[in-house]
Coordinates of C-alpha atoms (C1' of nucleotides) in Angstrom, one line a residue:
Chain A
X263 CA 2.0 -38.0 -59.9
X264 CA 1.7 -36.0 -63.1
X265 CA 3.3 -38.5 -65.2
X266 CA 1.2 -41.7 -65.1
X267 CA 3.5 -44.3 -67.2
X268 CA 2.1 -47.0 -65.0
X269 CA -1.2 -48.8 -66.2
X270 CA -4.5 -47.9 -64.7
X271 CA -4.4 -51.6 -63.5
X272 CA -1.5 -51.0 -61.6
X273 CA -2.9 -48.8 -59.1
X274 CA -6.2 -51.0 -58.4
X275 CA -4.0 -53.9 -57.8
X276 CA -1.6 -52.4 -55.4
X277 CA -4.6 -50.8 -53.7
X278 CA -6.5 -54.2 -53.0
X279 CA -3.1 -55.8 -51.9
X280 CA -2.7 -52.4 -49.3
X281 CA -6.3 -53.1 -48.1
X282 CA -5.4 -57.2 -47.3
X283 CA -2.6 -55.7 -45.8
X284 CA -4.2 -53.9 -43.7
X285 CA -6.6 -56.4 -43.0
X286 CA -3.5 -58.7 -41.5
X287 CA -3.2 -57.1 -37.7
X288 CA -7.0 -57.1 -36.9
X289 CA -8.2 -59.0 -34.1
X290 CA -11.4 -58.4 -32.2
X291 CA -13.3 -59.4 -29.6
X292 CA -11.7 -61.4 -26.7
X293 CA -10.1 -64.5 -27.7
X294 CA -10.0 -65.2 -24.1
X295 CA -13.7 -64.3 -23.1
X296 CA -14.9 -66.0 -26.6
X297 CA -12.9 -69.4 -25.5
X298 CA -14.1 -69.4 -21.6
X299 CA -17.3 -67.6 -21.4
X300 CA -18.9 -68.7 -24.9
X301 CA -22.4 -68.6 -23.8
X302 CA -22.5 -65.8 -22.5
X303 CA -20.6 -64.2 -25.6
X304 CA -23.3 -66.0 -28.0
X305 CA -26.5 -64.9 -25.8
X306 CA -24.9 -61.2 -26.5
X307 CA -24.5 -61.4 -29.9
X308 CA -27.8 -63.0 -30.5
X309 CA -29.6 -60.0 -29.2
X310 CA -27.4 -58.1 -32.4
X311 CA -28.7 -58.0 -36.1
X312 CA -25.2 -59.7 -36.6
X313 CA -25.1 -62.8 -38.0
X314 CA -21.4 -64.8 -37.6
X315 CA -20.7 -69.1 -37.2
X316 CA -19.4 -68.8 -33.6
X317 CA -19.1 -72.7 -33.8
X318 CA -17.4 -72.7 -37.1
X319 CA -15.3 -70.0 -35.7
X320 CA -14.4 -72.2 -32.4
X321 CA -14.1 -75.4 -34.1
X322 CA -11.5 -73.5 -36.1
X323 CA -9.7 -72.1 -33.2
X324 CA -9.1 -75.3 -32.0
X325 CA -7.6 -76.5 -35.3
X326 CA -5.6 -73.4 -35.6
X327 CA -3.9 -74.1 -32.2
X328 CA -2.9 -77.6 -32.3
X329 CA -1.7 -76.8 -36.0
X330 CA 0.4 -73.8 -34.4
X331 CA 2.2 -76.6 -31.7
X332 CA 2.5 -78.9 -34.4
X333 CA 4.5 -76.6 -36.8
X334 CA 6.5 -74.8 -33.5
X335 CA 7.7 -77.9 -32.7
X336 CA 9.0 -78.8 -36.2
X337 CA 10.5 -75.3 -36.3
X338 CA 12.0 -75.9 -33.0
X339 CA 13.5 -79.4 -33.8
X340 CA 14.8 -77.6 -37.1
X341 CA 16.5 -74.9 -35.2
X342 CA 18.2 -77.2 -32.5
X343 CA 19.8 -79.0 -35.7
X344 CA 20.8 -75.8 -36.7
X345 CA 22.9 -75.4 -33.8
X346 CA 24.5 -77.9 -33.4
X347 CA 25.9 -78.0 -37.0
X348 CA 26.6 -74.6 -36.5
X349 CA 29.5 -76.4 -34.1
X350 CA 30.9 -78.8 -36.7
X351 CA 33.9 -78.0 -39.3
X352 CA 32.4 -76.6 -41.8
X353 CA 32.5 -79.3 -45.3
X354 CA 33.2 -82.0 -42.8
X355 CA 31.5 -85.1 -43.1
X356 CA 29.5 -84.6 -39.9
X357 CA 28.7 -81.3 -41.2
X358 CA 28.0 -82.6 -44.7
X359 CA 25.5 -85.2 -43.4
X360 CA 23.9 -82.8 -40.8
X361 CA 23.1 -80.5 -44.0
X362 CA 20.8 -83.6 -45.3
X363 CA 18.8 -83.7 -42.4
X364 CA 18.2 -80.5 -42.2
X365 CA 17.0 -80.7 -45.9
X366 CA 13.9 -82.6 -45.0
X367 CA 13.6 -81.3 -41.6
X368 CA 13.4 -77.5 -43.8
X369 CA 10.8 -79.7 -45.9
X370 CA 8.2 -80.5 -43.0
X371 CA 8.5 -77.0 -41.9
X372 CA 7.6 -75.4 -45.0
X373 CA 4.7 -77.9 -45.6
X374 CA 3.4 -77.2 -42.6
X375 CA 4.0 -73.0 -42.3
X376 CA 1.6 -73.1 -46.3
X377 CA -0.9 -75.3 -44.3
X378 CA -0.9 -73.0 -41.3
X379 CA -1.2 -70.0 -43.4
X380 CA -4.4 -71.0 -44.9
X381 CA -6.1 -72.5 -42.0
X382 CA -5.0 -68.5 -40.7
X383 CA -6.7 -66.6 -43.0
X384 CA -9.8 -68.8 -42.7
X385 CA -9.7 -68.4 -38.7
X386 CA -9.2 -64.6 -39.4
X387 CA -12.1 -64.2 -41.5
X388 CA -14.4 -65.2 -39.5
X389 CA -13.0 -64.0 -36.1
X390 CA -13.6 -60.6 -38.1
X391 CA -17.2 -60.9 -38.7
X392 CA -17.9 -61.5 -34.8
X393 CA -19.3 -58.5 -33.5
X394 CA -18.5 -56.6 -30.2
X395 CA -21.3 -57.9 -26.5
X396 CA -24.1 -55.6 -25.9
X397 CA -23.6 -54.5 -22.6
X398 CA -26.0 -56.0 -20.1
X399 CA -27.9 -52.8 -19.9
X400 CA -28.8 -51.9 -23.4
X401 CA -32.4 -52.4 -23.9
X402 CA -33.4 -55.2 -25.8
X403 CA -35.3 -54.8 -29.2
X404 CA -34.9 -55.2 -33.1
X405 CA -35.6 -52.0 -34.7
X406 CA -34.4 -48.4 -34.1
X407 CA -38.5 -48.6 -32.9
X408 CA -37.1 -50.3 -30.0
X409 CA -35.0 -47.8 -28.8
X410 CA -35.7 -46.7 -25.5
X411 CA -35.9 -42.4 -25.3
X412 CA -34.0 -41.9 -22.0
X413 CA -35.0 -38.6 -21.5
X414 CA -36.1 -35.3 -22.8
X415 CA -34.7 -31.8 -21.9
X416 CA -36.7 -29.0 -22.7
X417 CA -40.2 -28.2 -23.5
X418 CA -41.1 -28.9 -27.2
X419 CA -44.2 -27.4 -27.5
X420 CA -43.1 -23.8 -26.7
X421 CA -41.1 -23.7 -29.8
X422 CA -42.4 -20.8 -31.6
X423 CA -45.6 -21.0 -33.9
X424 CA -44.6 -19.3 -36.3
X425 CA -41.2 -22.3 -36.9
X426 CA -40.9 -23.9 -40.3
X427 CA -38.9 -25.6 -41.7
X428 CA -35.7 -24.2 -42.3
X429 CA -35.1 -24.8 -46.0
X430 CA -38.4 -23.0 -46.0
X431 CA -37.5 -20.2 -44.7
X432 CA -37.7 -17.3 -47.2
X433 CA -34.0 -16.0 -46.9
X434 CA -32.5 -19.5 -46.5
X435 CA -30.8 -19.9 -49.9
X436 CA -29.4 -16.3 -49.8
X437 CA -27.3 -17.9 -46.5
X438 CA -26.7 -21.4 -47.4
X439 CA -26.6 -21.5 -51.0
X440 CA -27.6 -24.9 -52.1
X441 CA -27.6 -24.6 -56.2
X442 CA -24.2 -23.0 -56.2
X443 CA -22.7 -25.8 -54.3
X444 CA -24.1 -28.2 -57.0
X445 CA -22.4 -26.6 -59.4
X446 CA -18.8 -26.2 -58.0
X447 CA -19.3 -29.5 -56.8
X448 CA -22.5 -31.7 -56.3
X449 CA -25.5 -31.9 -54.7
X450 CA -25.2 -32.0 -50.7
X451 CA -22.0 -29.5 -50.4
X452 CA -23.4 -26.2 -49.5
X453 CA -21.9 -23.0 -49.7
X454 CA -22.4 -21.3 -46.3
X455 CA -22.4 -16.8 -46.7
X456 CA -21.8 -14.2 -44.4
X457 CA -23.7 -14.3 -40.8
X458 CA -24.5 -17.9 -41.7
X459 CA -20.8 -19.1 -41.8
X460 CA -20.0 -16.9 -38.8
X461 CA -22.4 -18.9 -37.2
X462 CA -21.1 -21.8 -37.9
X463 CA -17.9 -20.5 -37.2
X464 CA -18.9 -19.7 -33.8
X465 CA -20.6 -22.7 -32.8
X466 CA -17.4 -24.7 -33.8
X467 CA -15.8 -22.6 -31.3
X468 CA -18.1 -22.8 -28.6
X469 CA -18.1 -26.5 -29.2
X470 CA -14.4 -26.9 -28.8
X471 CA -14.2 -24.8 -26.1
X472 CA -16.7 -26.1 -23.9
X473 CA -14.5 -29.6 -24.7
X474 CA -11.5 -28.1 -23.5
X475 CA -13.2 -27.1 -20.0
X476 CA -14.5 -30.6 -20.2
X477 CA -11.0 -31.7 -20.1
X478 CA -10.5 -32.9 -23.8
X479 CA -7.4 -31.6 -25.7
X480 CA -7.6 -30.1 -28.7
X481 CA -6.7 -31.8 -32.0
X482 CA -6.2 -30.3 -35.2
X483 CA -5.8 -33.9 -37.3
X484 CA -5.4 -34.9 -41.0
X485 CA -8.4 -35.6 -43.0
X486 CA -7.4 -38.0 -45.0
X487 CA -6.2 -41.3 -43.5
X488 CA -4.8 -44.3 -45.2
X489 CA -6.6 -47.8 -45.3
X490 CA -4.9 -49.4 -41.9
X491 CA -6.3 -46.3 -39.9
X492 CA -9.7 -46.9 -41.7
X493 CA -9.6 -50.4 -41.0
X494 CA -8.4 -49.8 -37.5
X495 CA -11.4 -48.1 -36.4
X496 CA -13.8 -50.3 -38.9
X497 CA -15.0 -48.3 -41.8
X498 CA -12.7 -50.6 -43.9
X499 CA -13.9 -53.5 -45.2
X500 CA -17.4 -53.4 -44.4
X501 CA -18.4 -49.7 -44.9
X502 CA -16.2 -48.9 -47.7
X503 CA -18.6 -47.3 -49.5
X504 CA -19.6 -44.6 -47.4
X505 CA -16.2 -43.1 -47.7
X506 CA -14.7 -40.9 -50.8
X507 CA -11.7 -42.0 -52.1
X508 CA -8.8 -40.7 -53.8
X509 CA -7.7 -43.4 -55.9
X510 CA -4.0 -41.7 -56.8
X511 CA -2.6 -42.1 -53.5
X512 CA -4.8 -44.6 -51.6
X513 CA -6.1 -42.4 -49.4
X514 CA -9.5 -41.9 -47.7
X515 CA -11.5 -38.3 -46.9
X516 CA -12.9 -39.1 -43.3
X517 CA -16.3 -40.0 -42.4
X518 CA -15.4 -38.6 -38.9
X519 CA -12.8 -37.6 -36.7
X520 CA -12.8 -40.5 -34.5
X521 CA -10.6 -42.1 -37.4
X522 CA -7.4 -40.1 -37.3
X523 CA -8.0 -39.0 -34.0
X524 CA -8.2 -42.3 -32.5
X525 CA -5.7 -43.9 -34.5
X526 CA -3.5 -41.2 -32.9
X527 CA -2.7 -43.9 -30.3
X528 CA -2.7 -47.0 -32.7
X529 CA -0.2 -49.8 -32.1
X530 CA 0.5 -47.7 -28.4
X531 CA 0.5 -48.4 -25.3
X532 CA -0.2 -45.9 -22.2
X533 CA 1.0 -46.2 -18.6
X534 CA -1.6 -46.7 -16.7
X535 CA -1.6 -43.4 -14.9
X536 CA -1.7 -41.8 -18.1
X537 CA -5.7 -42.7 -18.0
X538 CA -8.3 -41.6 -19.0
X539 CA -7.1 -39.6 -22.0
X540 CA -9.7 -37.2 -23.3
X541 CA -8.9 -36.0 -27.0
X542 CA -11.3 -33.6 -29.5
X543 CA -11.0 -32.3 -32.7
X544 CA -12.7 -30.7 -35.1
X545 CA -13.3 -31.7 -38.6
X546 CA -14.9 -31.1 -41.9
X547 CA -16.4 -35.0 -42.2
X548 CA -16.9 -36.4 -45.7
X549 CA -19.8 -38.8 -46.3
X550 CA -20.8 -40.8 -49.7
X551 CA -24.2 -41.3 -48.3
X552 CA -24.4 -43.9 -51.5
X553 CA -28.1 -45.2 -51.8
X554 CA -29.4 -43.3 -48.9
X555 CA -30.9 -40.0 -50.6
X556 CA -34.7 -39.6 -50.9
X557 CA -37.0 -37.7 -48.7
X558 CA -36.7 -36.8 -45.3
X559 CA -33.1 -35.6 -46.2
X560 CA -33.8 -31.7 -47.6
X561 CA -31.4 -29.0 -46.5
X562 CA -29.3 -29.4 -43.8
X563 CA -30.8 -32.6 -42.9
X564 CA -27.9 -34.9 -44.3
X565 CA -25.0 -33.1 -46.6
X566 CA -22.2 -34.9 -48.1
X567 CA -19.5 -32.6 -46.6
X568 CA -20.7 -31.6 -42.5
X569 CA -18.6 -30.1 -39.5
X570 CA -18.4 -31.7 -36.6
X571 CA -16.6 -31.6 -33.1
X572 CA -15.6 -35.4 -32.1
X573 CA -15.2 -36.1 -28.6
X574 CA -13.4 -39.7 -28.3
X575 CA -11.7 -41.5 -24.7
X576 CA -9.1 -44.3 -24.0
X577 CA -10.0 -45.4 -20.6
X578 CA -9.5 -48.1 -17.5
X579 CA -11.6 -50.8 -18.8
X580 CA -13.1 -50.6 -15.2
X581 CA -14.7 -47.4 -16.0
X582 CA -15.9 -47.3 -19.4
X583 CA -19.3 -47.3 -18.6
X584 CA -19.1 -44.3 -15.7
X585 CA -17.0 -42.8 -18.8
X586 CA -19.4 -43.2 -21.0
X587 CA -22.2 -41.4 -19.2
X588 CA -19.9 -38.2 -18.7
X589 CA -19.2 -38.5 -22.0
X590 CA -22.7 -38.5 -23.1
X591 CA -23.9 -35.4 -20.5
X592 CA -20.4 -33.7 -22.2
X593 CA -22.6 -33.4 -25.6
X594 CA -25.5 -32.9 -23.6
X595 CA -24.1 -29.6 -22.2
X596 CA -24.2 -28.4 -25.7
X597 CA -27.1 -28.8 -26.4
X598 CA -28.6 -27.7 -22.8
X599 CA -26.2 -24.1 -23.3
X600 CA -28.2 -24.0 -26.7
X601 CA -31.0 -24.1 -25.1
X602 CA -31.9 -26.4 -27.9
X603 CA -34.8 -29.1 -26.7
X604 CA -33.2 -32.6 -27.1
X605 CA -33.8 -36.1 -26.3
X606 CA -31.6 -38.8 -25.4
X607 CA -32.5 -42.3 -26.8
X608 CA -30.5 -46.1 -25.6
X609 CA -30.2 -47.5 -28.7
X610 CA -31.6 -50.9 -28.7
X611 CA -29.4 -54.4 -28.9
X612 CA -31.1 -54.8 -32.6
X613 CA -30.3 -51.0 -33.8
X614 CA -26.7 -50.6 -32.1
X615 CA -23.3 -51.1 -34.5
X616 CA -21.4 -53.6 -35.0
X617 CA -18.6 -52.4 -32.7
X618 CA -20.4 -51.0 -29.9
X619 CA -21.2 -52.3 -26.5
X620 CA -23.4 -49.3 -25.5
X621 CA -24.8 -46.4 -27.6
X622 CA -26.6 -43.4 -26.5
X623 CA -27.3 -40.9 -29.6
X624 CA -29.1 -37.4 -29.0
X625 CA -31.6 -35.9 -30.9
X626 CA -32.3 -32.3 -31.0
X627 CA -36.2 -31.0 -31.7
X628 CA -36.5 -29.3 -35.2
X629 CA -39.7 -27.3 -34.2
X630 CA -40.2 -26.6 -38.0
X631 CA -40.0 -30.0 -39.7
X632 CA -41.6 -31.5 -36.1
X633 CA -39.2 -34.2 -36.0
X634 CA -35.9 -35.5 -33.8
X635 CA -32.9 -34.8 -35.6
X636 CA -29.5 -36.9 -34.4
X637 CA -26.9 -34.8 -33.8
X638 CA -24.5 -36.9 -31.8
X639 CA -23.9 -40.6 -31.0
X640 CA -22.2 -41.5 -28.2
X641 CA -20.5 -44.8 -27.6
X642 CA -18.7 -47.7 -25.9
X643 CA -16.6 -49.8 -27.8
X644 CA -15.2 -51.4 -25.1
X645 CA -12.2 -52.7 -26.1
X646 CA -13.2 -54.2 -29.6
X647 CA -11.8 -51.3 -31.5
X648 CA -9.0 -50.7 -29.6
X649 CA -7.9 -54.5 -29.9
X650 CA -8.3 -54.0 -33.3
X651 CA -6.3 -50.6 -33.5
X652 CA -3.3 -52.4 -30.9
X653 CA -4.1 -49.8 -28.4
X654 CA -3.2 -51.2 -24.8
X655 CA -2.3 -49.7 -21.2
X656 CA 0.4 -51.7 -19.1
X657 CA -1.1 -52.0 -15.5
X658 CA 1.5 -50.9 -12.6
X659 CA 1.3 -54.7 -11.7
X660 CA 0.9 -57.1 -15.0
X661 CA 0.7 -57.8 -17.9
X662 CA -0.2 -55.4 -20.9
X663 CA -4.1 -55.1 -21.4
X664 CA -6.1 -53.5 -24.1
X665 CA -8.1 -50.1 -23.4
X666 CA -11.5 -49.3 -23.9
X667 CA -12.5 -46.4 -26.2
X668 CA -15.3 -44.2 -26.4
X669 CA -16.7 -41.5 -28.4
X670 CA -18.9 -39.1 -29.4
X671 CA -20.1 -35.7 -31.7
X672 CA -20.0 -33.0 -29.5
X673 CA -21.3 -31.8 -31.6
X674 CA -22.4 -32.5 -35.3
X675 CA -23.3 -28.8 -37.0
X676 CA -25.7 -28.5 -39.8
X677 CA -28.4 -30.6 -37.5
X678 CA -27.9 -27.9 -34.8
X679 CA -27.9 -25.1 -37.1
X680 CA -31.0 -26.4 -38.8
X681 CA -32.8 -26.6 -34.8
X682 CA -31.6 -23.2 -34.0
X683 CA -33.3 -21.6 -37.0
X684 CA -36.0 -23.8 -37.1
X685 CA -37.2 -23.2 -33.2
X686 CA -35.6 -20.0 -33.0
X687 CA -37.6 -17.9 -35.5
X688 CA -39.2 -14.5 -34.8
X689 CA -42.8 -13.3 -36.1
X690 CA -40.6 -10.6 -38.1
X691 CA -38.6 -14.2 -39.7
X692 CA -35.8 -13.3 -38.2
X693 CA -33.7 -16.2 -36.1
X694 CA -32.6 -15.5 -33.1
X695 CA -29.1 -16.6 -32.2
X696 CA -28.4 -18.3 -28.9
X697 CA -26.9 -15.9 -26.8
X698 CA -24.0 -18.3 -25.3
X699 CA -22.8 -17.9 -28.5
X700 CA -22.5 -14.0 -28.5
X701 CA -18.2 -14.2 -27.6
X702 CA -17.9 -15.4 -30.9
X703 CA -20.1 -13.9 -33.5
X704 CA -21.8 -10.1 -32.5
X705 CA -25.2 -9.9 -34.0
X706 CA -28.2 -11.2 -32.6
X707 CA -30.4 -11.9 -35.3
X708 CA -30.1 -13.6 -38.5
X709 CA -31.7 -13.5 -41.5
X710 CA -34.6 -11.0 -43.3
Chain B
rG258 C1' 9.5 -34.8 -59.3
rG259 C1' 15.3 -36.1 -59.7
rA260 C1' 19.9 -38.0 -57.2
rG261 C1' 22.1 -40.2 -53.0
rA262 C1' 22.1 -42.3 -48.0
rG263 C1' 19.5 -44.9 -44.5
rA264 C1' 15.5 -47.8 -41.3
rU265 C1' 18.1 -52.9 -35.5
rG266 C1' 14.7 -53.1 -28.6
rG267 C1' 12.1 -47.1 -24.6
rC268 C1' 16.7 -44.3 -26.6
rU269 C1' 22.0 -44.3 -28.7
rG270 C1' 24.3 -48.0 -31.4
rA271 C1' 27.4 -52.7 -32.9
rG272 C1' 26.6 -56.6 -36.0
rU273 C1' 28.1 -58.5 -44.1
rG274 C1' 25.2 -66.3 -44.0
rG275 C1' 25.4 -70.9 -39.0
rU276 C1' 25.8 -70.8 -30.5
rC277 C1' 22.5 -63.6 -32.9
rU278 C1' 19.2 -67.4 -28.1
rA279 C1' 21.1 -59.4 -31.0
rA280 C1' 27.0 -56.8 -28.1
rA281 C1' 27.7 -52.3 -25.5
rG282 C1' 26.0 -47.9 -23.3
rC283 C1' 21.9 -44.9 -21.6
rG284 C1' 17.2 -45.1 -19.4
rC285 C1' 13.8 -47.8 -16.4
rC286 C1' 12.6 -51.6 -12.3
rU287 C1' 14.1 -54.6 -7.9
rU288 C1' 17.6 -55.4 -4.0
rC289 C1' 22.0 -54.0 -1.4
rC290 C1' 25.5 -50.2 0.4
rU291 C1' 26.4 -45.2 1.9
rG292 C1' 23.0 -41.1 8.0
rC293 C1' 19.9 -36.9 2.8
rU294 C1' 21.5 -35.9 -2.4
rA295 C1' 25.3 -37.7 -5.5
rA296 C1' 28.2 -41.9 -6.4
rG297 C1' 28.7 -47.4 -6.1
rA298 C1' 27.4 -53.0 -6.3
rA299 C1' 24.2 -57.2 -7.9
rG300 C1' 20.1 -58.8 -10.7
rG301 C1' 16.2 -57.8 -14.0
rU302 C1' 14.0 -55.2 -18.2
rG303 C1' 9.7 -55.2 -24.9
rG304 C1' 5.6 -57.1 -27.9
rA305 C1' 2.5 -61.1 -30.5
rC306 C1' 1.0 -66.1 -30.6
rU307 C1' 1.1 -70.7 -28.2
rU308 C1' 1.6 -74.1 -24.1
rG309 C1' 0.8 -74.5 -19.0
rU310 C1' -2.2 -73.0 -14.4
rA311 C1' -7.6 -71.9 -10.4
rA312 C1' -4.3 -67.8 -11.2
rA313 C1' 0.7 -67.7 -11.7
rA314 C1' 5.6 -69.4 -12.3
rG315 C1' 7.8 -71.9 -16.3
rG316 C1' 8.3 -73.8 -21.5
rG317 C1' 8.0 -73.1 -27.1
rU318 C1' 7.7 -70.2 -31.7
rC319 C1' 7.7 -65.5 -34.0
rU320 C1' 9.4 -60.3 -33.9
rC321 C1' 16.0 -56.3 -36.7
rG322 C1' 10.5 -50.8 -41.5
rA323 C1' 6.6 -54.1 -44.7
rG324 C1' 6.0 -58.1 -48.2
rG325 C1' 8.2 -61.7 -51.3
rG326 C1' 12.6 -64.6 -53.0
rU327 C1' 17.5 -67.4 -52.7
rU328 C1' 19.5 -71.1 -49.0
rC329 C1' 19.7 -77.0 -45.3
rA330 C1' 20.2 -72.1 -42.5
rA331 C1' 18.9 -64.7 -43.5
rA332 C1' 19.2 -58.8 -39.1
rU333 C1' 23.1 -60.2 -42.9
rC334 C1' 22.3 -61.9 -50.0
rC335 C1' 18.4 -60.6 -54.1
rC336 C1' 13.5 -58.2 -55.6
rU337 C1' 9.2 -55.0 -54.7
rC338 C1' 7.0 -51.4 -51.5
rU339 C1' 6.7 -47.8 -47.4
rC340 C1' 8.9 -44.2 -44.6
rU341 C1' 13.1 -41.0 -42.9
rC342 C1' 17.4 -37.9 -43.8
rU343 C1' 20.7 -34.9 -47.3
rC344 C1' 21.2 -32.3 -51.9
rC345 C1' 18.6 -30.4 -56.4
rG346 C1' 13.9 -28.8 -58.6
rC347 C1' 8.9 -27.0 -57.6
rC348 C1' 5.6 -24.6 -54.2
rA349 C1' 1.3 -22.4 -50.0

RNA sequence: GGAGAGAUGGCUGAGUGGUCUAAAGCGCCUUCCUGCUAAGAAGGUGGACUUGUAAAAGGGUCUCGAGGGUUCAAAUCCCUCUCUCUCCGCCA
């Protein structure tokens, strides 16, 4: 597109029309369960900082269906005339007379299709904005505060007295260059040099391959999707602004792998022996991280442009929640081999995502700074998202039914690097490198 | 980037305005037959929404790349977009 003869305009326009577009296929949470079970539905959502008009919504419903009947039934009538003018002499005056009635039998219908198409949008709009049940055991509670710490592996206070944190560290900058990575591109895109970005390299490879022993194939996936794979797995509309955007071709840079990797399977649908399917990938993930930079974010802490290893599932929906747990001691191996300290936290009903039934996130002890770092975030979305991304299974008796899909970092890297050199630091200031990871990078210290 | 061709069901592929309610073949499923295999016979064969029901069966509408238009009526005609293929150009 080196010629731009087409208005800036243009572009903008065609992009907001692409998003409504891909807006049109979403649907959500079960119209089924919503209909039937609708107190149980609303005492779940309740529990969410969500707030949606579930009566509006259902009053809607209703109008939306006996508006469908009404205009099927015109369309019907209107096709039955169809045929059986289809039969006459064409010109005849049968025919000629059958071409008036259909006139204003056409008339209803298109009345009645504008009609239908608005009360649609509406009904859409807000069956978007109803967010996915808590399942029944995710702790109660409003704030992240209220998240419940599950458990906690290792023994924190042995970490080494001498740990600081790791942007203090004297030789940091000369191994993650920080200043240099402003200026070729902005703040929060470090430059990683020499043992550093071995490391890195090498814990991307332990990471991937402790996923393929897991049982997780490996994907190597695009990092730029368009807007119906962002809107698939829910960054688009709401959390737009988290992602970057390349404006030319409509394109987003990932926030994570679970979006191309899960829309892998979008608009699918598995045999059912085919299940569970484990997938990973690595990815560099892009993050705007608009409005959320202040303190508490220095060095590796939060970066704009992060490596991570994304574990993600499409399961029976009868064993999401066993899936979910192996999922979640899958990251915690990582961790464990690291011999990182870590502790894993329910998030509460008032902290978890819109999507998410159940969500488990670990946080690994960053013995300098003294505080829990996330490094992973492992979830349940039951089968909101995968409704919403038209990914379904066909039972071996049945009818077609929607999977449920799960993921989780396994794991993300600059958190973990920051742990390792912030508990694994020698009196002499050298760091120690975990020795699981000595098949892929040869020296055992870093640093000084 | 330029020029041309094209997009039909799980696949191949017919269909240029009205019984298209999409042919035919392959594949798949069920049953039958043949002592295995092969071959053969009959029937069935997607998805979405909706109706119906305890659940089903059954009924209806939509679905021929996407969106819009023309028409009483569109797979079929017109416009826009997306993608694929071929050729040319450029290029890791």
């Amino acid at each position: 597109m080196t010629k731009s003869s087409f208005p800036k305009t243009y572009s903008s326009k065609k992009q907001l029309k692409k998003r409504e577009e891909a807006v049109e296929f979403v649907c959500m949470i079960d119209l089924k369960i919503l209909r039937e079970n609708t107190e149980a539905v609303r005492r779940g959502i309740e529990k969410k900082k969500f707030q949606c008009d579930l009566e509006g919504f259902l009053a809607l419903d209703q109008k939306r269906r006996l508006h469908i009947t009404r205009t099927e039934e015109a369309r019907a009538k209107q096709k039955s005339a169809n045929n059986d003018m289809a039969a006459l002499p064409k010109g005849s005056p049968e025919f000629l007379k059958k071409v008036e009635e259909m006139k204003s039998l056409a008339a209803q219908v298109k009345e009645l299709e504008i009609e239908e198409k608005a009360i649609e949008e509406k009904w859409k709009a807000l069956y978007l904005s109803i967010p996915n049940v808590p399942h029944e055991s995710v702790p109660v509670g409003k704030t992240d505060k209220d998240n419940q710490v599950v458990l906690t592996w290792g023994d924190c206070s042995k970490i080494s007295p001498c740990a600081v944190p790791h942007y203090d560290i004297p030789w940091f900058g000369k191994l993650i260059d920080f200043p240099r990575g402003v200026k070729v591109t902005g703040a929060g895109f470090p430059f990683y040099i020499g043992d550093m970005a071995r490391l890195v390299r090498a814990l991307l490879n332990f990471f991937l391959e402790e996923a393929k022993k897991a049982g997780y194939e490996e994907f190597m996936a695009p990092i730029v999707v368009n807007a119906a794979s962002a809107t698939a797995t829910g960054q688009l509309p709401d959390k737009e602004g988290m992602m970057y955007y390349a404006n030319e071709d409509q394109l987003y840079l990932i926030p994570t792998a679970e979006v191309p990797v899960t829309n892998f399977y979008r608009d699918e649908i598995f045999e059912e022996s085919e299940l569970p399917v484990y997938r990973c990938g690595y990815t560099p993930c892009f993050r705007r991280e608009a409005g959320s930079w202040g303190k508490d974010v220095r060095g590796l802490n939060r970066l704009h442009q992060f490596d991570k290893v994304e574990l993600v599932k499409w399961v029976h929906p009868d064993h999401s929640f066993e899936e979910l747990e192996k999922l979640r001691l899958d990251a915690e191996r990582l961790l464990q081999k690291l011999e990182l300290p870590y502790r894993v936290l329910a998030i509460c009903t008032g902290d978890i995502g819109f999507p998410h039934s159940k969500q488990y996130d670990l946080e690994v002890w960053a013995g300098g700074q003294k505080r829990w770092l996330e490094v992973s975030s492992c979830s349940n979305f039951t089968d909101f998202q995968a409704r919403r991304a038209g990914i379904r299974f066909r039972p071996k008796n049945g009818k077609v039914e929607t999977v449920h899909t799960l993921n989780g970092s396994g794991l993300a890297i600059p958190r973990v690097l920051a742990a390792i050199l912030e508990n694994n630091i020698q009196s002499d200031g050298k760091v120690k490198i975990p020795s699981i990871l000595k098949k892929w990078i040869d020296t055992e210290f870093i640093g000084a």
